[in-house]
């Protein structure tokens, strides 16, 4: 760890009220808004903003107070991500896995591991994702190997979609250990770890969601946690998906906000509209009304999903509780996906041809929406919802539902 990062960790605050967390998120979102288009166009990492996120204490708001964290609600977590993503969804996505991993530690780690890892988070350390493997059969197919030898545990493999890894203090990745999948926590820097930003997606350009190469990396046996069996109740998937939905809701809000500003400041009415301002075009007025209504509905379902999660006792989890949470989040995710795509597309339609000029950077909203909503297919959300209500079939239990 660099001296600069060590100094930053010493300054990490702890936020213990929902209102303070929302205020901090609003402050950071305002800081992020000004350079968002330039960062997107030039692939400039939001390092300073991410450091602010950590220093303000936003990285530990979901850590329970028994470990020194904020112990705040999932409703606040979702709103923090929504606010930040409305300004810069890449900045919003980078710590998404950090929060998913906090939930994993709470659900699967031993008391000693929880204390060790969550205390590090409270101090300001960031967890980064060594993501799925690009050439595997599917997302949950893990080929990386954690092998025991004369010098202890060694991990080798290659990962992709490693959002947050480049900015992390602790790399977290999956591997097979004697035929069983485990999660390994690797403090950085570490010999044998190479993190490469070869992410070339059309959107979410500054998330550095690229490759992690692992070559005989030493792993502390005390920092490996077995992945749960498929039948164990867990909220990890619902929590992870709640944040993904909040990011999409933020993208939609950012697109709508910029659309309204552009209509007033830079667009001109269509020749047949018979109005002097594009803001008075009757078709645009109706469109804005529809988009605003649909966004309000998506945000309402996001709030409801968070309330469902907040109502569940994590110490008395049942399969029914987890299914209820996953379905509530899935319903929100369906609408946030749809409105993120629709609002970002309508932004360009309402702006006219001048809205496509590179200097405005308006295309980033649709590119971000399209890229981020491909994280997991929404068609499987609606399938899970229908099967739950019609056939009483509980949804699959993993990080994507």
mmCIF file of C-alpha atoms in Angstrom:
data_model
loop_
_atom_site.group_PDB
_atom_site.id
_atom_site.type_symbol
_atom_site.label_atom_id
_atom_site.label_comp_id
_atom_site.label_asym_id
_atom_site.label_seq_id
_atom_site.Cartn_x
_atom_site.Cartn_y
_atom_site.Cartn_z
ATOM 1 C CA UNK A 1 0.000 0.000 0.000
ATOM 2 C CA UNK A 2 1.327 3.426 -0.902
ATOM 3 C CA UNK A 3 2.004 6.101 1.712
ATOM 4 C CA UNK A 4 -0.701 8.273 0.149
ATOM 5 C CA UNK A 5 -3.309 5.508 0.464
ATOM 6 C CA UNK A 6 -2.234 4.830 4.043
ATOM 7 C CA UNK A 7 -2.809 8.482 4.878
ATOM 8 C CA UNK A 8 -6.217 8.347 3.200
ATOM 9 C CA UNK A 9 -7.202 5.331 5.286
ATOM 10 C CA UNK A 10 -6.422 7.221 8.469
ATOM 11 C CA UNK A 11 -8.881 9.891 7.424
ATOM 12 C CA UNK A 12 -11.781 7.552 6.580
ATOM 13 C CA UNK A 13 -14.859 8.707 8.464
ATOM 14 C CA UNK A 14 -17.668 6.544 9.815
ATOM 15 C CA UNK A 15 -21.208 7.641 8.964
ATOM 16 C CA UNK A 16 -23.809 6.621 11.532
ATOM 17 C CA UNK A 17 -26.958 8.348 10.292
ATOM 18 C CA UNK A 18 -28.995 7.884 7.137
ATOM 19 C CA UNK A 19 -29.291 11.645 6.639
ATOM 20 C CA UNK A 20 -25.511 12.125 6.842
ATOM 21 C CA UNK A 21 -24.947 9.357 4.289
ATOM 22 C CA UNK A 22 -27.423 10.924 1.865
ATOM 23 C CA UNK A 23 -25.807 14.333 2.332
ATOM 24 C CA UNK A 24 -22.366 12.857 1.648
ATOM 25 C CA UNK A 25 -23.655 11.131 -1.478
ATOM 26 C CA UNK A 26 -25.253 14.344 -2.741
ATOM 27 C CA UNK A 27 -21.999 16.213 -2.134
ATOM 28 C CA UNK A 28 -19.998 13.599 -4.035
ATOM 29 C CA UNK A 29 -22.549 13.457 -6.855
ATOM 30 C CA UNK A 30 -22.293 17.201 -7.308
ATOM 31 C CA UNK A 31 -18.502 16.932 -7.487
ATOM 32 C CA UNK A 32 -18.767 14.111 -10.040
ATOM 33 C CA UNK A 33 -21.206 15.785 -12.386
ATOM 34 C CA UNK A 34 -18.921 18.421 -13.887
ATOM 35 C CA UNK A 35 -16.310 16.125 -15.433
ATOM 36 C CA UNK A 36 -18.442 13.059 -16.175
ATOM 37 C CA UNK A 37 -18.608 13.539 -19.952
ATOM 38 C CA UNK A 38 -14.874 14.245 -20.234
ATOM 39 C CA UNK A 39 -13.964 11.227 -18.111
ATOM 40 C CA UNK A 40 -16.169 9.046 -20.297
ATOM 41 C CA UNK A 41 -14.745 10.327 -23.578
ATOM 42 C CA UNK A 42 -11.112 10.115 -22.494
ATOM 43 C CA UNK A 43 -11.402 7.095 -20.173
ATOM 44 C CA UNK A 44 -10.106 9.061 -17.187
ATOM 45 C CA UNK A 45 -10.430 7.125 -13.946
ATOM 46 C CA UNK A 46 -12.443 8.856 -11.184
ATOM 47 C CA UNK A 47 -9.686 8.158 -8.649
ATOM 48 C CA UNK A 48 -10.046 11.358 -6.628
ATOM 49 C CA UNK A 49 -13.814 10.947 -6.460
ATOM 50 C CA UNK A 50 -13.457 7.319 -5.404
ATOM 51 C CA UNK A 51 -11.039 8.398 -2.682
ATOM 52 C CA UNK A 52 -13.622 10.953 -1.550
ATOM 53 C CA UNK A 53 -16.216 8.156 -1.446
ATOM 54 C CA UNK A 54 -13.934 6.253 0.903
ATOM 55 C CA UNK A 55 -12.792 9.207 3.016
ATOM 56 C CA UNK A 56 -16.341 10.430 3.544
ATOM 57 C CA UNK A 57 -17.167 7.042 5.067
ATOM 58 C CA UNK A 58 -19.563 5.831 2.374
ATOM 59 C CA UNK A 59 -17.656 2.571 1.966
ATOM 60 C CA UNK A 60 -18.609 1.303 5.421
ATOM 61 C CA UNK A 61 -22.243 2.374 5.745
ATOM 62 C CA UNK A 62 -23.517 -1.216 5.428
ATOM 63 C CA UNK A 63 -21.002 -2.649 7.918
ATOM 64 C CA UNK A 64 -22.821 -3.468 11.183
ATOM 65 C CA UNK A 65 -22.017 -1.255 14.153
ATOM 66 C CA UNK A 66 -20.594 -4.183 16.110
ATOM 67 C CA UNK A 67 -17.671 -4.025 13.667
ATOM 68 C CA UNK A 68 -17.410 -0.240 13.833
ATOM 69 C CA UNK A 69 -19.415 0.552 10.687
ATOM 70 C CA UNK A 70 -22.447 2.715 10.108
ATOM 71 C CA UNK A 71 -25.007 -0.100 10.263
ATOM 72 C CA UNK A 72 -27.299 1.845 7.965
ATOM 73 C CA UNK A 73 -30.334 0.602 6.079
ATOM 74 C CA UNK A 74 -30.412 -0.953 2.629
ATOM 75 C CA UNK A 75 -32.728 1.896 1.703
ATOM 76 C CA UNK A 76 -29.897 4.333 2.368
ATOM 77 C CA UNK A 77 -27.380 2.166 0.518
ATOM 78 C CA UNK A 78 -29.634 2.098 -2.550
ATOM 79 C CA UNK A 79 -30.209 5.851 -2.431
ATOM 80 C CA UNK A 80 -26.464 6.546 -2.123
ATOM 81 C CA UNK A 81 -25.797 4.534 -5.271
ATOM 82 C CA UNK A 82 -28.734 6.093 -7.121
ATOM 83 C CA UNK A 83 -27.593 9.633 -6.365
ATOM 84 C CA UNK A 84 -23.973 9.033 -7.345
ATOM 85 C CA UNK A 85 -24.886 7.098 -10.495
ATOM 86 C CA UNK A 86 -27.110 9.920 -11.698
ATOM 87 C CA UNK A 87 -23.914 11.957 -12.030
ATOM 88 C CA UNK A 88 -21.458 9.219 -13.038
ATOM 89 C CA UNK A 89 -22.590 5.574 -13.149
ATOM 90 C CA UNK A 90 -19.009 4.372 -13.568
ATOM 91 C CA UNK A 91 -18.218 5.921 -10.192
ATOM 92 C CA UNK A 92 -21.335 4.208 -8.880
ATOM 93 C CA UNK A 93 -20.410 0.803 -10.263
ATOM 94 C CA UNK A 94 -16.816 0.662 -9.014
ATOM 95 C CA UNK A 95 -17.786 0.089 -5.322
ATOM 96 C CA UNK A 96 -20.800 -2.097 -6.142
ATOM 97 C CA UNK A 97 -18.887 -5.347 -5.639
ATOM 98 C CA UNK A 98 -17.344 -3.909 -2.462
ATOM 99 C CA UNK A 99 -20.836 -3.881 -0.929
ATOM 100 C CA UNK A 100 -21.754 -7.276 -2.327
ATOM 101 C CA UNK A 101 -18.611 -8.687 -0.735
ATOM 102 C CA UNK A 102 -19.448 -7.093 2.619
ATOM 103 C CA UNK A 103 -22.722 -9.003 2.499
ATOM 104 C CA UNK A 104 -20.869 -12.202 1.573
ATOM 105 C CA UNK A 105 -18.508 -11.791 4.540
ATOM 106 C CA UNK A 106 -21.477 -11.244 6.870
ATOM 107 C CA UNK A 107 -23.248 -14.312 5.556
ATOM 108 C CA UNK A 108 -20.380 -16.772 5.164
ATOM 109 C CA UNK A 109 -17.325 -15.588 7.107
ATOM 110 C CA UNK A 110 -16.325 -16.828 10.532
ATOM 111 C CA UNK A 111 -16.484 -14.413 13.462
ATOM 112 C CA UNK A 112 -12.731 -13.925 13.221
ATOM 113 C CA UNK A 113 -12.864 -13.292 9.470
ATOM 114 C CA UNK A 114 -15.741 -10.856 9.864
ATOM 115 C CA UNK A 115 -13.833 -8.896 12.478
ATOM 116 C CA UNK A 116 -10.623 -8.830 10.456
ATOM 117 C CA UNK A 117 -12.076 -7.961 7.072
ATOM 118 C CA UNK A 118 -14.867 -5.628 8.127
ATOM 119 C CA UNK A 119 -12.545 -3.702 10.429
ATOM 120 C CA UNK A 120 -10.318 -3.147 7.397
ATOM 121 C CA UNK A 121 -13.310 -1.828 5.459
ATOM 122 C CA UNK A 122 -14.206 0.566 8.272
ATOM 123 C CA UNK A 123 -10.616 1.830 8.269
ATOM 124 C CA UNK A 124 -11.062 2.711 4.591
ATOM 125 C CA UNK A 125 -9.814 -0.303 2.684
ATOM 126 C CA UNK A 126 -11.631 -1.144 -0.539
ATOM 127 C CA UNK A 127 -12.615 -4.610 -1.690
ATOM 128 C CA UNK A 128 -12.185 -5.260 -5.411
ATOM 129 C CA UNK A 129 -13.637 -8.001 -7.549
ATOM 130 C CA UNK A 130 -11.546 -10.551 -9.421
ATOM 131 C CA UNK A 131 -14.514 -11.294 -11.638
ATOM 132 C CA UNK A 132 -15.868 -14.274 -13.565
ATOM 133 C CA UNK A 133 -13.737 -16.049 -16.124
ATOM 134 C CA UNK A 134 -14.157 -14.908 -19.715
ATOM 135 C CA UNK A 135 -13.690 -18.260 -21.433
ATOM 136 C CA UNK A 136 -15.664 -20.434 -19.042
ATOM 137 C CA UNK A 137 -18.955 -22.195 -19.804
ATOM 138 C CA UNK A 138 -20.989 -19.733 -17.747
ATOM 139 C CA UNK A 139 -20.597 -17.116 -15.034
ATOM 140 C CA UNK A 140 -20.394 -19.613 -12.176
ATOM 141 C CA UNK A 141 -17.904 -21.923 -13.899
ATOM 142 C CA UNK A 142 -14.608 -21.448 -12.028
ATOM 143 C CA UNK A 143 -11.351 -22.785 -13.443
ATOM 144 C CA UNK A 144 -8.857 -20.920 -11.227
ATOM 145 C CA UNK A 145 -7.141 -23.250 -8.766
ATOM 146 C CA UNK A 146 -6.135 -22.765 -5.135
ATOM 147 C CA UNK A 147 -3.578 -25.461 -4.364
ATOM 148 C CA UNK A 148 -1.807 -26.388 -1.140
ATOM 149 C CA UNK A 149 1.941 -26.981 -1.332
ATOM 150 C CA UNK A 150 5.150 -26.852 0.705
ATOM 151 C CA UNK A 151 4.971 -23.053 0.825
ATOM 152 C CA UNK A 152 1.266 -22.867 1.660
ATOM 153 C CA UNK A 153 -1.709 -21.981 -0.520
ATOM 154 C CA UNK A 154 -1.075 -20.702 -4.049
ATOM 155 C CA UNK A 155 -3.711 -19.377 -6.438
ATOM 156 C CA UNK A 156 -3.425 -19.373 -10.248
ATOM 157 C CA UNK A 157 -5.951 -18.371 -12.893
ATOM 158 C CA UNK A 158 -7.259 -15.511 -14.991
ATOM 159 C CA UNK A 159 -10.332 -13.374 -14.353
ATOM 160 C CA UNK A 160 -12.312 -10.772 -16.292
ATOM 161 C CA UNK A 161 -15.096 -8.244 -15.530
ATOM 162 C CA UNK A 162 -12.933 -7.314 -12.537
ATOM 163 C CA UNK A 163 -14.682 -4.083 -11.606
ATOM 164 C CA UNK A 164 -12.965 -2.301 -8.743
ATOM 165 C CA UNK A 165 -9.841 -4.476 -8.701
ATOM 166 C CA UNK A 166 -7.581 -1.733 -10.039
ATOM 167 C CA UNK A 167 -8.616 0.581 -7.197
ATOM 168 C CA UNK A 168 -8.729 -2.031 -4.422
ATOM 169 C CA UNK A 169 -6.734 -2.643 -1.277
ATOM 170 C CA UNK A 170 -7.973 -6.240 -1.090
ATOM 171 C CA UNK A 171 -8.598 -8.346 -4.205
ATOM 172 C CA UNK A 172 -11.373 -10.908 -3.797
ATOM 173 C CA UNK A 173 -11.773 -13.764 -6.248
ATOM 174 C CA UNK A 174 -13.122 -17.287 -6.576
ATOM 175 C CA UNK A 175 -11.132 -20.461 -7.075
ATOM 176 C CA UNK A 176 -11.478 -24.221 -6.818
ATOM 177 C CA UNK A 177 -9.865 -25.742 -3.748
ATOM 178 C CA UNK A 178 -9.906 -29.533 -3.779
ATOM 179 C CA UNK A 179 -13.022 -29.441 -5.943
ATOM 180 C CA UNK A 180 -14.887 -26.919 -3.812
ATOM 181 C CA UNK A 181 -15.388 -23.232 -4.740
ATOM 182 C CA UNK A 182 -13.940 -20.722 -2.293
ATOM 183 C CA UNK A 183 -13.529 -16.969 -2.122
ATOM 184 C CA UNK A 184 -9.964 -15.804 -1.531
ATOM 185 C CA UNK A 185 -9.135 -12.379 -0.068
ATOM 186 C CA UNK A 186 -5.715 -11.101 -1.199
ATOM 187 C CA UNK A 187 -4.251 -7.900 0.277
ATOM 188 C CA UNK A 188 -2.633 -5.755 -2.420
ATOM 189 C CA UNK A 189 -0.031 -5.344 -3.731
ATOM 190 C CA UNK A 190 0.778 -9.045 -3.967
ATOM 191 C CA UNK A 191 3.421 -10.948 -5.918
ATOM 192 C CA UNK A 192 1.916 -12.772 -8.881
ATOM 193 C CA UNK A 193 -1.107 -10.448 -9.229
ATOM 194 C CA UNK A 194 -1.371 -8.451 -12.455
ATOM 195 C CA UNK A 195 -4.369 -6.163 -12.941
ATOM 196 C CA UNK A 196 -4.880 -4.998 -16.527
ATOM 197 C CA UNK A 197 -7.394 -2.425 -17.694
ATOM 198 C CA UNK A 198 -8.317 -3.969 -21.023
ATOM 199 C CA UNK A 199 -12.005 -3.163 -20.645
ATOM 200 C CA UNK A 200 -13.201 -1.917 -24.049
ATOM 201 C CA UNK A 201 -16.969 -1.826 -23.500
ATOM 202 C CA UNK A 202 -18.992 0.896 -25.189
ATOM 203 C CA UNK A 203 -20.224 2.117 -21.809
ATOM 204 C CA UNK A 204 -19.132 2.256 -18.160
ATOM 205 C CA UNK A 205 -15.778 3.141 -19.674
ATOM 206 C CA UNK A 206 -13.922 4.171 -16.539
ATOM 207 C CA UNK A 207 -14.734 1.166 -14.342
ATOM 208 C CA UNK A 208 -11.499 -0.643 -15.382
ATOM 209 C CA UNK A 209 -13.553 -3.852 -15.556
ATOM 210 C CA UNK A 210 -10.825 -5.836 -17.246
ATOM 211 C CA UNK A 211 -8.441 -8.717 -16.607
ATOM 212 C CA UNK A 212 -6.781 -9.990 -13.445
ATOM 213 C CA UNK A 213 -3.965 -12.505 -13.922
ATOM 214 C CA UNK A 214 -3.005 -14.647 -10.958
ATOM 215 C CA UNK A 215 0.234 -16.621 -11.046
ATOM 216 C CA UNK A 216 1.118 -18.655 -7.952
ATOM 217 C CA UNK A 217 -0.277 -15.967 -5.659
ATOM 218 C CA UNK A 218 0.218 -16.635 -1.951
ATOM 219 C CA UNK A 219 -3.096 -16.841 -0.092
ATOM 220 C CA UNK A 220 -3.570 -16.710 3.677
ATOM 221 C CA UNK A 221 -5.621 -19.754 4.691
ATOM 222 C CA UNK A 222 -7.397 -17.534 7.202
ATOM 223 C CA UNK A 223 -8.625 -15.364 4.325
ATOM 224 C CA UNK A 224 -10.473 -18.012 2.349
ATOM 225 C CA UNK A 225 -14.216 -18.452 2.723
ATOM 226 C CA UNK A 226 -16.145 -21.359 1.213
ATOM 227 C CA UNK A 227 -18.999 -20.433 -1.089
ATOM 228 C CA UNK A 228 -22.344 -21.531 0.355
ATOM 229 C CA UNK A 229 -24.220 -24.556 -0.916
ATOM 230 C CA UNK A 230 -27.114 -23.763 -3.296
ATOM 231 C CA UNK A 231 -29.691 -24.622 -0.647
ATOM 232 C CA UNK A 232 -28.357 -22.274 2.050
ATOM 233 C CA UNK A 233 -30.515 -19.148 2.545
ATOM 234 C CA UNK A 234 -28.581 -15.996 1.714
ATOM 235 C CA UNK A 235 -29.353 -12.372 0.926
ATOM 236 C CA UNK A 236 -26.171 -11.813 -1.072
ATOM 237 C CA UNK A 237 -27.905 -11.924 -4.463
ATOM 238 C CA UNK A 238 -30.748 -9.635 -3.430
ATOM 239 C CA UNK A 239 -28.361 -7.071 -1.929
ATOM 240 C CA UNK A 240 -26.086 -7.129 -4.972
ATOM 241 C CA UNK A 241 -29.027 -6.763 -7.338
ATOM 242 C CA UNK A 242 -30.560 -3.956 -5.282
ATOM 243 C CA UNK A 243 -27.416 -1.920 -5.884
ATOM 244 C CA UNK A 244 -27.402 -2.801 -9.587
ATOM 245 C CA UNK A 245 -31.002 -1.600 -9.819
ATOM 246 C CA UNK A 246 -30.079 1.610 -7.987
ATOM 247 C CA UNK A 247 -27.303 2.265 -10.506
ATOM 248 C CA UNK A 248 -29.775 1.838 -13.377
ATOM 249 C CA UNK A 249 -32.252 4.152 -11.676
ATOM 250 C CA UNK A 250 -29.446 6.684 -11.359
ATOM 251 C CA UNK A 251 -28.598 6.376 -15.044
ATOM 252 C CA UNK A 252 -32.235 7.057 -15.886
ATOM 253 C CA UNK A 253 -32.347 10.089 -13.599
ATOM 254 C CA UNK A 254 -29.123 11.494 -15.045
ATOM 255 C CA UNK A 255 -30.415 11.071 -18.592
ATOM 256 C CA UNK A 256 -33.736 12.732 -17.768
ATOM 257 C CA UNK A 257 -32.066 15.620 -15.943
ATOM 258 C CA UNK A 258 -29.716 16.278 -18.844
ATOM 259 C CA UNK A 259 -32.554 15.938 -21.347
ATOM 260 C CA UNK A 260 -34.633 18.608 -19.616
ATOM 261 C CA UNK A 261 -31.664 20.964 -19.427
ATOM 262 C CA UNK A 262 -30.739 20.404 -23.082
ATOM 263 C CA UNK A 263 -34.313 20.926 -24.298
ATOM 264 C CA UNK A 264 -34.352 24.329 -22.599
ATOM 265 C CA UNK A 265 -30.844 25.450 -23.464
ATOM 266 C CA UNK A 266 -29.775 23.930 -26.757
ATOM 267 C CA UNK A 267 -32.554 22.312 -28.788
ATOM 268 C CA UNK A 268 -34.973 23.984 -31.165
ATOM 269 C CA UNK A 269 -38.578 23.060 -31.952
ATOM 270 C CA UNK A 270 -39.623 21.076 -34.991
ATOM 271 C CA UNK A 271 -40.871 23.227 -37.866
ATOM 272 C CA UNK A 272 -44.432 21.857 -37.728
ATOM 273 C CA UNK A 273 -44.825 22.243 -33.960
ATOM 274 C CA UNK A 274 -45.910 25.892 -34.186
ATOM 275 C CA UNK A 275 -44.152 26.794 -30.944
ATOM 276 C CA UNK A 276 -41.195 29.021 -30.211
ATOM 277 C CA UNK A 277 -39.609 26.711 -27.641
ATOM 278 C CA UNK A 278 -38.916 23.005 -27.877
ATOM 279 C CA UNK A 279 -40.142 22.789 -24.288
ATOM 280 C CA UNK A 280 -43.626 23.613 -25.569
ATOM 281 C CA UNK A 281 -43.739 20.844 -28.206
ATOM 282 C CA UNK A 282 -46.883 18.873 -27.218
ATOM 283 C CA UNK A 283 -45.347 15.517 -28.144
ATOM 284 C CA UNK A 284 -42.239 16.176 -26.075
ATOM 285 C CA UNK A 285 -44.396 17.291 -23.161
ATOM 286 C CA UNK A 286 -46.329 14.023 -23.309
ATOM 287 C CA UNK A 287 -43.117 12.023 -23.646
ATOM 288 C CA UNK A 288 -41.533 13.740 -20.663
ATOM 289 C CA UNK A 289 -44.687 13.029 -18.671
ATOM 290 C CA UNK A 290 -44.549 9.337 -19.526
ATOM 291 C CA UNK A 291 -40.839 8.972 -18.791
ATOM 292 C CA UNK A 292 -41.158 10.848 -15.498
ATOM 293 C CA UNK A 293 -44.069 8.640 -14.440
ATOM 294 C CA UNK A 294 -42.227 5.439 -15.327
ATOM 295 C CA UNK A 295 -39.126 6.616 -13.475
ATOM 296 C CA UNK A 296 -41.222 7.408 -10.402
ATOM 297 C CA UNK A 297 -42.655 3.878 -10.557
ATOM 298 C CA UNK A 298 -39.176 2.350 -10.868
ATOM 299 C CA UNK A 299 -37.899 4.401 -7.931
ATOM 300 C CA UNK A 300 -40.923 3.368 -5.853
ATOM 301 C CA UNK A 301 -40.202 -0.313 -6.483
ATOM 302 C CA UNK A 302 -36.547 0.291 -5.603
ATOM 303 C CA UNK A 303 -37.571 1.813 -2.269
ATOM 304 C CA UNK A 304 -40.003 -1.053 -1.641
ATOM 305 C CA UNK A 305 -37.338 -3.671 -2.406
ATOM 306 C CA UNK A 306 -34.948 -2.033 0.058
ATOM 307 C CA UNK A 307 -37.667 -2.013 2.716
ATOM 308 C CA UNK A 308 -38.224 -5.735 2.191
ATOM 309 C CA UNK A 309 -34.512 -6.363 2.727
ATOM 310 C CA UNK A 310 -34.477 -4.123 5.802
ATOM 311 C CA UNK A 311 -37.421 -6.034 7.283
ATOM 312 C CA UNK A 312 -35.612 -9.389 7.271
ATOM 313 C CA UNK A 313 -33.715 -10.602 10.311
ATOM 314 C CA UNK A 314 -30.340 -11.766 8.938
ATOM 315 C CA UNK A 315 -29.933 -14.106 11.918
ATOM 316 C CA UNK A 316 -33.183 -15.971 11.173
ATOM 317 C CA UNK A 317 -33.042 -16.370 7.407
ATOM 318 C CA UNK A 318 -35.325 -18.825 5.647
ATOM 319 C CA UNK A 319 -35.652 -19.790 2.012
ATOM 320 C CA UNK A 320 -38.996 -17.965 1.941
ATOM 321 C CA UNK A 321 -37.417 -14.744 3.251
ATOM 322 C CA UNK A 322 -34.673 -14.867 0.642
ATOM 323 C CA UNK A 323 -37.124 -15.582 -2.164
ATOM 324 C CA UNK A 324 -39.375 -12.695 -1.083
ATOM 325 C CA UNK A 325 -36.386 -10.348 -1.109
ATOM 326 C CA UNK A 326 -35.067 -11.572 -4.462
ATOM 327 C CA UNK A 327 -38.466 -11.210 -6.133
ATOM 328 C CA UNK A 328 -39.006 -7.709 -4.727
ATOM 329 C CA UNK A 329 -35.584 -6.675 -6.020
ATOM 330 C CA UNK A 330 -36.201 -8.387 -9.364
ATOM 331 C CA UNK A 331 -39.413 -6.399 -9.832
ATOM 332 C CA UNK A 332 -37.490 -3.195 -9.224
ATOM 333 C CA UNK A 333 -34.707 -4.335 -11.547
ATOM 334 C CA UNK A 334 -37.165 -4.929 -14.406
ATOM 335 C CA UNK A 335 -38.440 -1.350 -14.253
ATOM 336 C CA UNK A 336 -35.067 0.294 -13.622
ATOM 337 C CA UNK A 337 -33.632 -1.552 -16.626
ATOM 338 C CA UNK A 338 -36.481 -0.453 -18.869
ATOM 339 C CA UNK A 339 -36.464 3.185 -17.785
ATOM 340 C CA UNK A 340 -32.670 3.522 -17.976
ATOM 341 C CA UNK A 341 -32.748 2.423 -21.604
ATOM 342 C CA UNK A 342 -35.853 4.416 -22.472
ATOM 343 C CA UNK A 343 -34.831 7.698 -20.804
ATOM 344 C CA UNK A 344 -31.346 7.634 -22.330
ATOM 345 C CA UNK A 345 -32.768 6.961 -25.796
ATOM 346 C CA UNK A 346 -35.450 9.641 -25.480
ATOM 347 C CA UNK A 347 -32.754 12.115 -24.446
ATOM 348 C CA UNK A 348 -31.256 11.875 -27.924
ATOM 349 C CA UNK A 349 -34.639 11.944 -29.644
ATOM 350 C CA UNK A 350 -35.749 15.088 -27.823
ATOM 351 C CA UNK A 351 -32.407 16.793 -28.377
ATOM 352 C CA UNK A 352 -32.448 16.356 -32.150
ATOM 353 C CA UNK A 353 -29.437 15.870 -34.362
ATOM 354 C CA UNK A 354 -27.331 18.431 -32.511
ATOM 355 C CA UNK A 355 -27.640 16.239 -29.438
ATOM 356 C CA UNK A 356 -25.384 13.694 -31.140
ATOM 357 C CA UNK A 357 -22.450 16.105 -31.343
ATOM 358 C CA UNK A 358 -19.426 14.744 -29.528
ATOM 359 C CA UNK A 359 -18.956 17.919 -27.488
ATOM 360 C CA UNK A 360 -22.192 17.320 -25.586
ATOM 361 C CA UNK A 361 -21.415 13.722 -24.664
ATOM 362 C CA UNK A 362 -25.109 12.856 -24.437
ATOM 363 C CA UNK A 363 -24.576 9.436 -25.992
ATOM 364 C CA UNK A 364 -22.827 8.266 -22.814
ATOM 365 C CA UNK A 365 -26.156 7.866 -21.036
ATOM 366 C CA UNK A 366 -27.466 5.278 -23.491
ATOM 367 C CA UNK A 367 -24.082 3.533 -23.735
ATOM 368 C CA UNK A 368 -23.889 3.318 -19.951
ATOM 369 C CA UNK A 369 -27.474 2.092 -19.691
ATOM 370 C CA UNK A 370 -27.088 -0.506 -22.395
ATOM 371 C CA UNK A 371 -23.787 -1.782 -20.998
ATOM 372 C CA UNK A 372 -24.773 -1.891 -17.345
ATOM 373 C CA UNK A 373 -28.185 -3.484 -17.900
ATOM 374 C CA UNK A 374 -26.464 -6.389 -19.663
ATOM 375 C CA UNK A 375 -24.904 -7.354 -16.317
ATOM 376 C CA UNK A 376 -27.685 -9.919 -15.984
ATOM 377 C CA UNK A 377 -30.564 -10.514 -18.448
ATOM 378 C CA UNK A 378 -33.799 -8.936 -17.353
ATOM 379 C CA UNK A 379 -35.739 -11.635 -19.234
ATOM 380 C CA UNK A 380 -34.714 -14.042 -16.477
ATOM 381 C CA UNK A 381 -36.029 -11.592 -13.897
ATOM 382 C CA UNK A 382 -39.507 -11.621 -15.394
ATOM 383 C CA UNK A 383 -39.306 -15.419 -15.717
ATOM 384 C CA UNK A 384 -38.409 -15.766 -12.029
ATOM 385 C CA UNK A 385 -41.178 -13.357 -11.014
ATOM 386 C CA UNK A 386 -43.804 -15.217 -13.050
ATOM 387 C CA UNK A 387 -42.693 -18.636 -11.818
ATOM 388 C CA UNK A 388 -42.785 -17.400 -8.226
ATOM 389 C CA UNK A 389 -46.316 -16.004 -8.368
ATOM 390 C CA UNK A 390 -47.830 -18.622 -10.669
ATOM 391 C CA UNK A 391 -46.103 -21.821 -9.567
ATOM 392 C CA UNK A 392 -44.684 -20.977 -6.117
ATOM 393 C CA UNK A 393 -41.205 -21.736 -7.456
ATOM 394 C CA UNK A 394 -38.464 -19.998 -5.484
ATOM 395 C CA UNK A 395 -35.870 -18.167 -7.589
ATOM 396 C CA UNK A 396 -32.328 -19.437 -8.023
ATOM 397 C CA UNK A 397 -29.958 -18.365 -5.274
ATOM 398 C CA UNK A 398 -26.794 -16.683 -6.512
ATOM 399 C CA UNK A 399 -25.305 -13.201 -6.940
ATOM 400 C CA UNK A 400 -27.423 -12.393 -10.021
ATOM 401 C CA UNK A 401 -30.935 -12.849 -8.643
#
